[in-house]
Short mmCIF file of C-alpha atoms in Angstrom, two decimals:
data_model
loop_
_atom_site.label_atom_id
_atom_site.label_comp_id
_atom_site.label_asym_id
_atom_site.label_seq_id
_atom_site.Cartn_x
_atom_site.Cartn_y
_atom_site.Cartn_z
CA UNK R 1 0.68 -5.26 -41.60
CA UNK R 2 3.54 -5.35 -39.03
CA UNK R 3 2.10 -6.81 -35.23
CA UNK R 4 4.42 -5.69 -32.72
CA UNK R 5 4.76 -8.14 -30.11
CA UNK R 6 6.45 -6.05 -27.54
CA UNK R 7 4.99 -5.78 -23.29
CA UNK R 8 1.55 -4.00 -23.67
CA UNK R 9 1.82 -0.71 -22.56
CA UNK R 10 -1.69 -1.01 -20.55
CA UNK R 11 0.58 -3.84 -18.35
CA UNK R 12 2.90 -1.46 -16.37
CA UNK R 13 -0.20 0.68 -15.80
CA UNK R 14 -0.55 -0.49 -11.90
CA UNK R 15 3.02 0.12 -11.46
CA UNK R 16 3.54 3.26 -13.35
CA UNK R 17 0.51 4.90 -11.65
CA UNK R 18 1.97 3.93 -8.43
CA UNK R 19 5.55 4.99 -9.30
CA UNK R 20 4.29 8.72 -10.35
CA UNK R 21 1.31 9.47 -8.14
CA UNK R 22 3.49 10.57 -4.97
CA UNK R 23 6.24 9.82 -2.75
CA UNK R 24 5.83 7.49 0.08
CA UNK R 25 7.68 6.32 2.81
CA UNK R 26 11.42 6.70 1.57
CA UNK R 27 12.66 6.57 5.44
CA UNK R 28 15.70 4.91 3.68
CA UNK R 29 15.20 4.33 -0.19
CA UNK R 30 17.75 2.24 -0.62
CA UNK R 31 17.27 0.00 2.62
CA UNK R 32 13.57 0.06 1.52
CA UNK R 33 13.63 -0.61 -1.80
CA UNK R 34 16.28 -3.66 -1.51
CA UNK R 35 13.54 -4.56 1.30
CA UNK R 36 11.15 -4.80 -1.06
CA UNK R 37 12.87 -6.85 -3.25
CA UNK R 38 13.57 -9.31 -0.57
CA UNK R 39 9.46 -8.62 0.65
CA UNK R 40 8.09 -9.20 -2.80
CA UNK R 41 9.81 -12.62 -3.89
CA UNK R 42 8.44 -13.94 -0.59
CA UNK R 43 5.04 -12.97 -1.18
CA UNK R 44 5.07 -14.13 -4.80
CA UNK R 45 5.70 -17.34 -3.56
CA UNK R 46 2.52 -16.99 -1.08
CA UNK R 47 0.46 -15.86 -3.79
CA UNK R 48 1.19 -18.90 -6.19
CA UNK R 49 0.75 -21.37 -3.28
CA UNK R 50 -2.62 -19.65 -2.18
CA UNK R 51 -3.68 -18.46 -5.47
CA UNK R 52 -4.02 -14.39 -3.94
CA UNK R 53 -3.57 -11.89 -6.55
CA UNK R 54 -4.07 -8.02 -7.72
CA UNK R 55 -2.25 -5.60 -4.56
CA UNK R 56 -1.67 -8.37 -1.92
CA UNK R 57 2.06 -8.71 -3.18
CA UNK R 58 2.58 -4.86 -2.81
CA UNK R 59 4.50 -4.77 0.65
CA UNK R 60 4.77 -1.05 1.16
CA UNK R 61 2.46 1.11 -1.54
CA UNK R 62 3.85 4.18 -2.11
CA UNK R 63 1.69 6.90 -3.82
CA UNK R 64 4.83 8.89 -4.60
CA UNK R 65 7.67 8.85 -6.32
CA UNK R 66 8.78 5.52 -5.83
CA UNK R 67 7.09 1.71 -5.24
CA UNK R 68 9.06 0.89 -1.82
CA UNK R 69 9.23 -1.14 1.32
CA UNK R 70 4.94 -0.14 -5.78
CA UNK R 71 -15.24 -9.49 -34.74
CA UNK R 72 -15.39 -12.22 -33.37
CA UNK R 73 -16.89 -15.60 -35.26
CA UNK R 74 -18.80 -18.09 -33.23
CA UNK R 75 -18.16 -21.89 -34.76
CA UNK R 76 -14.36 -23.56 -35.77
CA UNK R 77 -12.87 -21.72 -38.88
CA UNK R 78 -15.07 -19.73 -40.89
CA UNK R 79 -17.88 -20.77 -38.20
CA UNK R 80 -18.07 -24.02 -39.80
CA UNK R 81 -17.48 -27.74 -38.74
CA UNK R 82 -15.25 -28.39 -41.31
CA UNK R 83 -16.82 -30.41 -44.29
CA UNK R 84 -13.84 -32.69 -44.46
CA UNK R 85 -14.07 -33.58 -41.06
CA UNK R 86 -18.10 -34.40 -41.46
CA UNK R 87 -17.46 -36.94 -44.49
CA UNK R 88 -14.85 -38.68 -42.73
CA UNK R 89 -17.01 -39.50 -40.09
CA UNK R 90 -15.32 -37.61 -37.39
CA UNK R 91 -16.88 -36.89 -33.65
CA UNK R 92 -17.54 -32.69 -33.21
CA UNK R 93 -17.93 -32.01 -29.96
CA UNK R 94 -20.68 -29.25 -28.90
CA UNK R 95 -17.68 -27.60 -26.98
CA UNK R 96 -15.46 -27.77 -30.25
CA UNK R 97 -18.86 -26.39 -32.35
CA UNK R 98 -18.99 -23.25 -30.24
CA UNK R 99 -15.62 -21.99 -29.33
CA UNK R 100 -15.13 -18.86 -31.12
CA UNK R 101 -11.75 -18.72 -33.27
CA UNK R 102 -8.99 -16.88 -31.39
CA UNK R 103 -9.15 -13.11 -32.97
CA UNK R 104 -5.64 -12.21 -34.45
CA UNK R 105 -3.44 -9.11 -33.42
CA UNK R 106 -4.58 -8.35 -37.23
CA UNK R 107 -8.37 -8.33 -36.26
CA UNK R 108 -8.39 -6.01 -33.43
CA UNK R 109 -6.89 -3.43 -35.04
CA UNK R 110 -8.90 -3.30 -37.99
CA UNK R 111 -11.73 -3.26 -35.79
CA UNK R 112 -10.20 -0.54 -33.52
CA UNK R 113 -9.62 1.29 -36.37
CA UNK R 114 -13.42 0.76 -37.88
CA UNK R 115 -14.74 2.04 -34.90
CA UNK R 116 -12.59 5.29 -35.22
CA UNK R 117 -14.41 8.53 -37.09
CA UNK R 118 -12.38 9.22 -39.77
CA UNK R 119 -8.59 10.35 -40.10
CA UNK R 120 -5.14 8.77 -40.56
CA UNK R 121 -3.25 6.02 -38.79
CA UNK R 122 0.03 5.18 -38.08
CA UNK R 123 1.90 3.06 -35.87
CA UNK R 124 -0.73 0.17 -35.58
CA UNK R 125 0.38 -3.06 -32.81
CA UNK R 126 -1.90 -5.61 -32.29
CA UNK R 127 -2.05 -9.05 -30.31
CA UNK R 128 -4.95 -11.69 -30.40
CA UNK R 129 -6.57 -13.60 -28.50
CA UNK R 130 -4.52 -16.36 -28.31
CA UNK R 131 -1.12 -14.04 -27.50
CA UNK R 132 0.71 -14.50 -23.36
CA UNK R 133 -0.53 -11.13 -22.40
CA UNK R 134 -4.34 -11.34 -24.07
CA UNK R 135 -6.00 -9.04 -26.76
CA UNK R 136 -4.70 -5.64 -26.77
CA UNK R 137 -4.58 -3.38 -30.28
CA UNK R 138 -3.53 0.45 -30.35
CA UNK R 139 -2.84 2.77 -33.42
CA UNK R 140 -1.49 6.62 -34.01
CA UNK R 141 -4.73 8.24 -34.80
CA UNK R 142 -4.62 11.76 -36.35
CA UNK R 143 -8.18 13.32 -37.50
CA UNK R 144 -6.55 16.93 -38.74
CA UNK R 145 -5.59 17.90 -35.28
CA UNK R 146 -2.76 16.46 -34.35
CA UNK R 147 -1.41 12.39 -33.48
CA UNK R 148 -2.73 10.75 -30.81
CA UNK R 149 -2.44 7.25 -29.46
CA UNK R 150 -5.54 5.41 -29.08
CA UNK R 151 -5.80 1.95 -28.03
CA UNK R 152 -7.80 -0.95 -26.22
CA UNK R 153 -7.21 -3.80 -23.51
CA UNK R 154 -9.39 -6.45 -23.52
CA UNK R 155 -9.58 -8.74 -20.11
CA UNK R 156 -11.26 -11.22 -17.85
CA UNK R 157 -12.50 -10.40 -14.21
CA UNK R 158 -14.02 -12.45 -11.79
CA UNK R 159 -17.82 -11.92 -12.06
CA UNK R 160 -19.28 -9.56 -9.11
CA UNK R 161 -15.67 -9.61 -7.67
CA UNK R 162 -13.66 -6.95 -5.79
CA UNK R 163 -11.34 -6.81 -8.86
CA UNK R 164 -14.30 -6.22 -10.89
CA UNK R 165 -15.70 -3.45 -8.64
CA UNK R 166 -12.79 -1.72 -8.48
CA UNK R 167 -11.87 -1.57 -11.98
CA UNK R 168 -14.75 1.25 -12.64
CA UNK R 169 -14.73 2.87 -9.64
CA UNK R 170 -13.00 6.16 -9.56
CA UNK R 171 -9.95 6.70 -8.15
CA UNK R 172 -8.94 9.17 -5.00
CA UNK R 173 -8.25 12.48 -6.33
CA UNK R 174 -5.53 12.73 -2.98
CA UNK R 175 -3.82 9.97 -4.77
CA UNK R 176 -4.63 9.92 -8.47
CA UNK R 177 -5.17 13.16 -9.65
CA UNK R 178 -7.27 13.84 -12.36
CA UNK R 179 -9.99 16.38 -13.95
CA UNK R 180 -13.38 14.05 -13.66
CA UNK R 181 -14.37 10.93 -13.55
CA UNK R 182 -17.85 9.35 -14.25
CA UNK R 183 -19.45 6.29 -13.63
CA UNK R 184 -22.61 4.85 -14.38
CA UNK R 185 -24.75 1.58 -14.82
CA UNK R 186 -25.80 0.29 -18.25
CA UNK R 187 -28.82 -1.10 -18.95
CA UNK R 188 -27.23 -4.57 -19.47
CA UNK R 189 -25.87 -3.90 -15.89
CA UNK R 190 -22.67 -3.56 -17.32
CA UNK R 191 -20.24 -1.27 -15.03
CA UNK R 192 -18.88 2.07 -17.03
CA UNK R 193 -16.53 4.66 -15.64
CA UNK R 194 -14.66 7.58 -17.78
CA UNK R 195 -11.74 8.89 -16.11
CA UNK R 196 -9.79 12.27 -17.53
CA UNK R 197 -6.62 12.45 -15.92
CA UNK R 198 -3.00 12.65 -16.85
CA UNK R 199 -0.23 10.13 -17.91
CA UNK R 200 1.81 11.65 -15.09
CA UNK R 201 0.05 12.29 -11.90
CA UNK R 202 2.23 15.31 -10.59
CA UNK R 203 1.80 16.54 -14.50
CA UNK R 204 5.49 17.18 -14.92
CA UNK R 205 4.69 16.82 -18.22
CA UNK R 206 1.53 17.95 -19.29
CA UNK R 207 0.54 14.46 -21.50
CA UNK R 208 -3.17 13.91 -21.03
CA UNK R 209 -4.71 10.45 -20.52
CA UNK R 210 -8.38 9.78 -20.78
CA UNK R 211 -9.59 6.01 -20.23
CA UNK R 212 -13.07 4.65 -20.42
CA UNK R 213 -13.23 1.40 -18.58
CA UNK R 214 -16.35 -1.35 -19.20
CA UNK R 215 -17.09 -4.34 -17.03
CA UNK R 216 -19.78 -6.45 -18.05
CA UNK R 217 -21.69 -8.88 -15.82
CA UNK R 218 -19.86 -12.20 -17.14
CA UNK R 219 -16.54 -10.26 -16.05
CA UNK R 220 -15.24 -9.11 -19.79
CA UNK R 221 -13.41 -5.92 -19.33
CA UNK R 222 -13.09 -3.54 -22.10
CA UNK R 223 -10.72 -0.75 -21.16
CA UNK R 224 -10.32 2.31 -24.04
CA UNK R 225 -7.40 4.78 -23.33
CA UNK R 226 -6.54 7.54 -25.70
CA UNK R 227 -3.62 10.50 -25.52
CA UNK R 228 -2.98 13.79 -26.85
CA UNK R 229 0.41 12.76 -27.65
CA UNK R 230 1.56 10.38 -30.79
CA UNK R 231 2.60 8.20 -28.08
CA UNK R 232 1.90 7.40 -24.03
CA UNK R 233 5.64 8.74 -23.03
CA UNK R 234 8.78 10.99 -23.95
CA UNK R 235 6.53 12.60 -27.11
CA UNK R 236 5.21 16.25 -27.68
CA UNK R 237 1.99 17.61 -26.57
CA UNK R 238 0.69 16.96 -30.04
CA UNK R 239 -2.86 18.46 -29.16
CA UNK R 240 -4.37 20.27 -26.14
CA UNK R 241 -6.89 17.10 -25.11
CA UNK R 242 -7.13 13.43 -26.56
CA UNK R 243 -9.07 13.08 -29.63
CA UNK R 244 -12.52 11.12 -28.16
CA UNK R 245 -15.27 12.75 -26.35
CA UNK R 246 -16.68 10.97 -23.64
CA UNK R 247 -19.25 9.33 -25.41
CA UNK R 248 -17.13 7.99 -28.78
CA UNK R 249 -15.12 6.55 -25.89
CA UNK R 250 -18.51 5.22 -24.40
CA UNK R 251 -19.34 4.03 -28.23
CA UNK R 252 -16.40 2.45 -28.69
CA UNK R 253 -16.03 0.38 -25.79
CA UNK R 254 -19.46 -1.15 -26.00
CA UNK R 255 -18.80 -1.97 -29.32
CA UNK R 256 -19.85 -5.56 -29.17
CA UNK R 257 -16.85 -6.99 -31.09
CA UNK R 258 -14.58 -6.97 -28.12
CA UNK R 259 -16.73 -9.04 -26.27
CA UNK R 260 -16.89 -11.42 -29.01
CA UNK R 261 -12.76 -10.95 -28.98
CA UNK R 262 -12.92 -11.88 -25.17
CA UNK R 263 -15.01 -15.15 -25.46
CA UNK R 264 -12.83 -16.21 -28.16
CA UNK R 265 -9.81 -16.23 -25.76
CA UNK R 266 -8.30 -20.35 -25.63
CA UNK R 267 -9.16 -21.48 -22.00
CA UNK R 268 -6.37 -21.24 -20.17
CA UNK R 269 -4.58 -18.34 -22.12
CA UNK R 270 -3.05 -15.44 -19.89
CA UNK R 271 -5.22 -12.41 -20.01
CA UNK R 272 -3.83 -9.01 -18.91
CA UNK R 273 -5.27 -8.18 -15.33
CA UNK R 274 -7.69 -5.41 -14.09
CA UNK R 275 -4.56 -3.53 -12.73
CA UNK R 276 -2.52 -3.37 -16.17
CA UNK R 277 -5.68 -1.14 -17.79
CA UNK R 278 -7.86 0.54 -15.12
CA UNK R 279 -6.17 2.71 -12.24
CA UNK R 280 -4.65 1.50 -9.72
CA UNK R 281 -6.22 0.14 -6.69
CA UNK R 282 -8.13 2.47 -3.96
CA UNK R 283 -9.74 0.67 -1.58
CA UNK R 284 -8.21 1.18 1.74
CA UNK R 285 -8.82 -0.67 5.13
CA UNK R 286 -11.60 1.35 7.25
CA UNK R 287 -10.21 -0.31 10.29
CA UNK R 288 -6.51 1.17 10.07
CA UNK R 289 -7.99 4.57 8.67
CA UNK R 290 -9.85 5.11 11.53
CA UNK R 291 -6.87 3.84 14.50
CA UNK R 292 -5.00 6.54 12.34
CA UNK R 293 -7.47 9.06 12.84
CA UNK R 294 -7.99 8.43 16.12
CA UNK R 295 -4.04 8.55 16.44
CA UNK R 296 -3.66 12.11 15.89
CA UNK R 297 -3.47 14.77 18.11
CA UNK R 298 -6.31 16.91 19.18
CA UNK R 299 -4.84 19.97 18.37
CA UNK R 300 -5.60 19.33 14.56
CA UNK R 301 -8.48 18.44 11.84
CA UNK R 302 -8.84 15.71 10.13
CA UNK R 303 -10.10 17.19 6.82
CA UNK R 304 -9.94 14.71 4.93
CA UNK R 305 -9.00 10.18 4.95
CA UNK R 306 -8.38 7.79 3.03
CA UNK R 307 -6.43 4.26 1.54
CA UNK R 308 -4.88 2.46 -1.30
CA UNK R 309 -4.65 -1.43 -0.51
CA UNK R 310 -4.74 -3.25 2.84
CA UNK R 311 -2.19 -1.17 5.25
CA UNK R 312 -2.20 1.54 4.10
CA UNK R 313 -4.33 4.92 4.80
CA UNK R 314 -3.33 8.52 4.72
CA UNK R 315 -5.14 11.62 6.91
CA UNK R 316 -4.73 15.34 5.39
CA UNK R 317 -4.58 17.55 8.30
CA UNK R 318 -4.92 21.06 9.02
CA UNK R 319 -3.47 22.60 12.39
CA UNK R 320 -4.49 26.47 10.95
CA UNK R 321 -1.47 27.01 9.34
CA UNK R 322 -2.68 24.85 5.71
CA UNK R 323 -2.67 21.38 4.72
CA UNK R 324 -0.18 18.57 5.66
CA UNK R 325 -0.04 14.95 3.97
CA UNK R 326 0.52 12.03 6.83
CA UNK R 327 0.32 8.62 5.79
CA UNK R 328 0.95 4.98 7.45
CA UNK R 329 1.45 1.98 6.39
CA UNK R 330 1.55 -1.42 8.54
CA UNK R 331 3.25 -4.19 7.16
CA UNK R 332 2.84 -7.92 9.06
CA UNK R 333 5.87 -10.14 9.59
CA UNK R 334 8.84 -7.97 8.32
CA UNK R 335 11.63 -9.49 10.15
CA UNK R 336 13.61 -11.32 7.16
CA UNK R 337 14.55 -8.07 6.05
CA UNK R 338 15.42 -6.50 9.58
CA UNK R 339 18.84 -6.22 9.21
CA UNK R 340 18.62 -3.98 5.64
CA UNK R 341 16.50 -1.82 6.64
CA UNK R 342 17.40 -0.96 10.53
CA UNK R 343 20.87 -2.07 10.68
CA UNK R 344 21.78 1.17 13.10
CA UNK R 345 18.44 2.42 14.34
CA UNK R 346 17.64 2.45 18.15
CA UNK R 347 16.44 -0.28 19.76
CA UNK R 348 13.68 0.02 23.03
CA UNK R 349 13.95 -2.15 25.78
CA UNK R 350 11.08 -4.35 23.96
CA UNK R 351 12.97 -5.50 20.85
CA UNK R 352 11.31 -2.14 18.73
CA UNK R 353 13.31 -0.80 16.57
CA UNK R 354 13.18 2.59 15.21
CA UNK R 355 14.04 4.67 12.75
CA UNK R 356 14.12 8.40 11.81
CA UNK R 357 14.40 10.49 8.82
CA UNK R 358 13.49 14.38 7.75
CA UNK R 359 14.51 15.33 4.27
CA UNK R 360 13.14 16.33 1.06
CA UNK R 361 9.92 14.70 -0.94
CA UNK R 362 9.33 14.23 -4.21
CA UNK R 363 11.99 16.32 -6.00
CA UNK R 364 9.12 17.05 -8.18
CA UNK R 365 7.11 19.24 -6.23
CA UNK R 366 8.61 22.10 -5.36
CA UNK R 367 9.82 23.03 -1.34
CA UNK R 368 8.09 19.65 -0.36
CA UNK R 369 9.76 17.26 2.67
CA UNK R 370 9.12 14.21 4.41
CA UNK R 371 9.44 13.76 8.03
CA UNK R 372 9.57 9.96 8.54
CA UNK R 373 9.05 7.40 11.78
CA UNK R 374 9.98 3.74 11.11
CA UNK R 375 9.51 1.38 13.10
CA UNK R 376 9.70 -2.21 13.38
CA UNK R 377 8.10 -4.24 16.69
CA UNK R 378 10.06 -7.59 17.88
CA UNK R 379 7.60 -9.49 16.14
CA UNK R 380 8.14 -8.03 12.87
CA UNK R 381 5.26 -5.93 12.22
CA UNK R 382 6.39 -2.53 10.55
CA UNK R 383 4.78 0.59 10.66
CA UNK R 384 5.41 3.45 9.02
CA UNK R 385 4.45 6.89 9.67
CA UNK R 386 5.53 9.63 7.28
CA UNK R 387 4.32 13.49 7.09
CA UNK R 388 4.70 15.96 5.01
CA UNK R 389 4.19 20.31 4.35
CA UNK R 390 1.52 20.20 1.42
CA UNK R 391 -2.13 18.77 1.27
CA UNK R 392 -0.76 16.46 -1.28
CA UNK R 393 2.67 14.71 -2.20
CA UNK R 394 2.21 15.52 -6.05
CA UNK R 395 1.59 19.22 -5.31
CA UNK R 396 4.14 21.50 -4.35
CA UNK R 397 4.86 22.87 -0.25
CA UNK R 398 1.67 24.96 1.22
CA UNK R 399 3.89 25.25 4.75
CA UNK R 400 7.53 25.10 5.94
CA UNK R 401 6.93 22.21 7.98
CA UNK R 402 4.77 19.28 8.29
CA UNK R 403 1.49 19.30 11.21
CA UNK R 404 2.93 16.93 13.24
CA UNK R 405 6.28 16.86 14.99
CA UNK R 406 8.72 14.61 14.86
CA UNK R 407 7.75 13.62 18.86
CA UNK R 408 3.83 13.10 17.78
CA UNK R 409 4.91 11.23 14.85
CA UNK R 410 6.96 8.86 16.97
CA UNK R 411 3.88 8.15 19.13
CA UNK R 412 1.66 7.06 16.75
CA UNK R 413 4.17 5.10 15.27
CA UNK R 414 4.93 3.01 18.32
CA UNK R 415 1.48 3.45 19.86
CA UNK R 416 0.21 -0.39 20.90
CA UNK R 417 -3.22 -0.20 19.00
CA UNK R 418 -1.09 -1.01 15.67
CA UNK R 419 -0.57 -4.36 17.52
CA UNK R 420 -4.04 -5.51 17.59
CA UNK R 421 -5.31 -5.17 14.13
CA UNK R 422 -5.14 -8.37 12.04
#
């Protein structure tokens, strides 16, 4: 059996989801993005020295288009303290007696495949336990109706942890679009969440993606994901859903080999993160949502708020004439990267420097622009404010022109209560 050792394709899942779900704050995309490049390596170094992980790094979220400034054994071999070792007199250790052999790339998929009702596979990759990247299996499953790629992510979260919280809690349908999601609390008081939603958010192509997510108490996360396609991306509809009801996903991710897989990963070995299996992150700051809020002119509703990561929130207004999309995001000390990304913008008599753009959104929703304030204060806090003419960036124009003007826009932008948050 061949093991493919390629990237798992459940580790660009944060990314991806971000890249397709939208189109946010492209004032300048190519300022921005080499912004971000400059952004990110200095926050990678601030996350190894202070050991921050999961969105922190993410300088400017964008829930668009574009990421811009993103069985188990239990003993030694066999379960057994080797015999040869015993007559030679040699110390065990208790620790050495119960660490679990690493599963192989070979094991999981067998087992992935065991727990499948019956059909034909194809296309099996595998890596164990003991692999950079952690336990991850996947095979082309076909039961009579047509290929689809199943597979399974096995991980370690922090125990109660926001990671952990967040990895079965369902995304917001503004940002991640989907058909239903469903959580629910075993009776282990293990976390469970089924999500049916779509391998591209604004559904340009119409490749379905279901994933049933597990978090135990001890922090072992099981993620299941399944396609109607013989594979995640650039393949034919090869079936009008995935293959697994909810519950043979539910079956199948309780299934307690994985955990056994999980405890028998090496201490020490790199295990793929919450973000590369579950959706992305949605927890938003209820500080900045509500400044936003409170931001906007009377003369519209707030129907409807919301986040994704620390700065960052989004408002859907409605002035009567439909829906409009307004976002913001804040980012702290910016000023490194001042020069690529305002180099001609207009500059107030307090060192603020700001920046205008109105143009079209995603290309992939039809009629849809941007209207975009950016702004940057003297001490290098950024914020962004960007608005748009449908309800949501992934769906296509609702109204010729955003709610907000360019003027109002520019207001909140450069309104002083963005200077006190922390």
């Amino acid at each position: 059996m061949s093991v493919d050792q390629h990237s798992d394709p459940f580790e660009e899942r944060l990314s991806s989801a971000l890249h397709d779900t939208g189109n946010a704050f492209e004032a300048d995309r190519g300022a921005l993005t080499d912004g971000g490049r400059v952004r990110g390596r200095r926050m990678r170094v601030r996350r190894r020295a202070a050991v921050l992980g999961g969105a922190a790094g993410i300088a400017l979220v964008g829930v668009g288009g574009v990421l811009l400034l993103p069985g188990g054994g239990s003993g030694g071999e066999d379960g057994r303290t080797s015999a040869a070792s015993a007559a030679s007199g040699a110390e065990v250790t208790a620790d050495a007696q119960d660490t679990p052999a690493p599963v192989s790339g070979e094991e999981l998929i067998r087992t992935l495949k065991g727990l499948l009702p019956d059909g034909e596979f194809s296309g099996e990759q595998g890596r164990g336990a003991d692999s950079v990247g952690g336990p991850f299996a996947q095979v082309v499953y076909d039961d009579g109706k047509g290929p689809a790629v199943v597979g399974v992510s096995l991980s370690l979260v922090g125990p109660g942890s926001p990671q952990a919280h967040e990895a079965t809690r369902c995304p917001d349908k503004i940002l991640i679009p989907h058909d239903s999601c469903d959580t629910s609390t075993l009776t282990d008081g293990s976390k469970f969440m089924v999500l049916k939603g779509y391998e591209y958010p604004d559904r340009r192509v119409d490749t379905r993606r279901w994933i049933a997510v597990l978090v135990t108490p001890q922090g072992q996360q099981i993620s299941v994901s399944e396609w109607n396609s013989a594979a995640e991306k650039d393949a034919p509809i090869s079936r009008p859903a995935p293959p697994l009801s909810a519950s043979q996903l539910e079956e199948i991710a309780t299934a307690p080999q994985w955990r056994a897989a999980i405890g028998a990963v090496p201490e020490g070995a790199e295990t793929p993160s919450a973000e590369s299996s579950a959706p992305p992150p949605h927890a938003d700051d209820p500080a900045l949502r509500e400044m936003f809020a409170e931001l906007v002119p009377d003369r519209v509703e707030v129907v409807s708020k919301g986040g994704q990561g620390s700065g960052y929130a989004y408002l859907v207004l409605d002035d009567g004439k439909g829906k409009s999309f307004v976002q913001v995001n804040v980012q702290p000390d910016m000023s490194d990267v001042a020069h690529q990304l305002y180099g001609s913008a207009e500059t107030l008599d307090d060192g603020t420097m700001v920046a205008t753009r109105q143009g079209p959104g995603d290309e992939r929703s039809a009629g849809v622009v941007m209207w975009t304030v950016d702004t940057m204060r003297a001490d290098g806090r950024r914020v962004v404010v960007s608005a748009f003419n449908t309800g949501a960036q992934h769906e296509d124009a609702t109204r010729d022109t955003p709610a907000l003007s360019m003027k109002e826009l520019r207001a909140i932008a450069l309104s002083p209560r963005w200077d006190d948050l922390n």
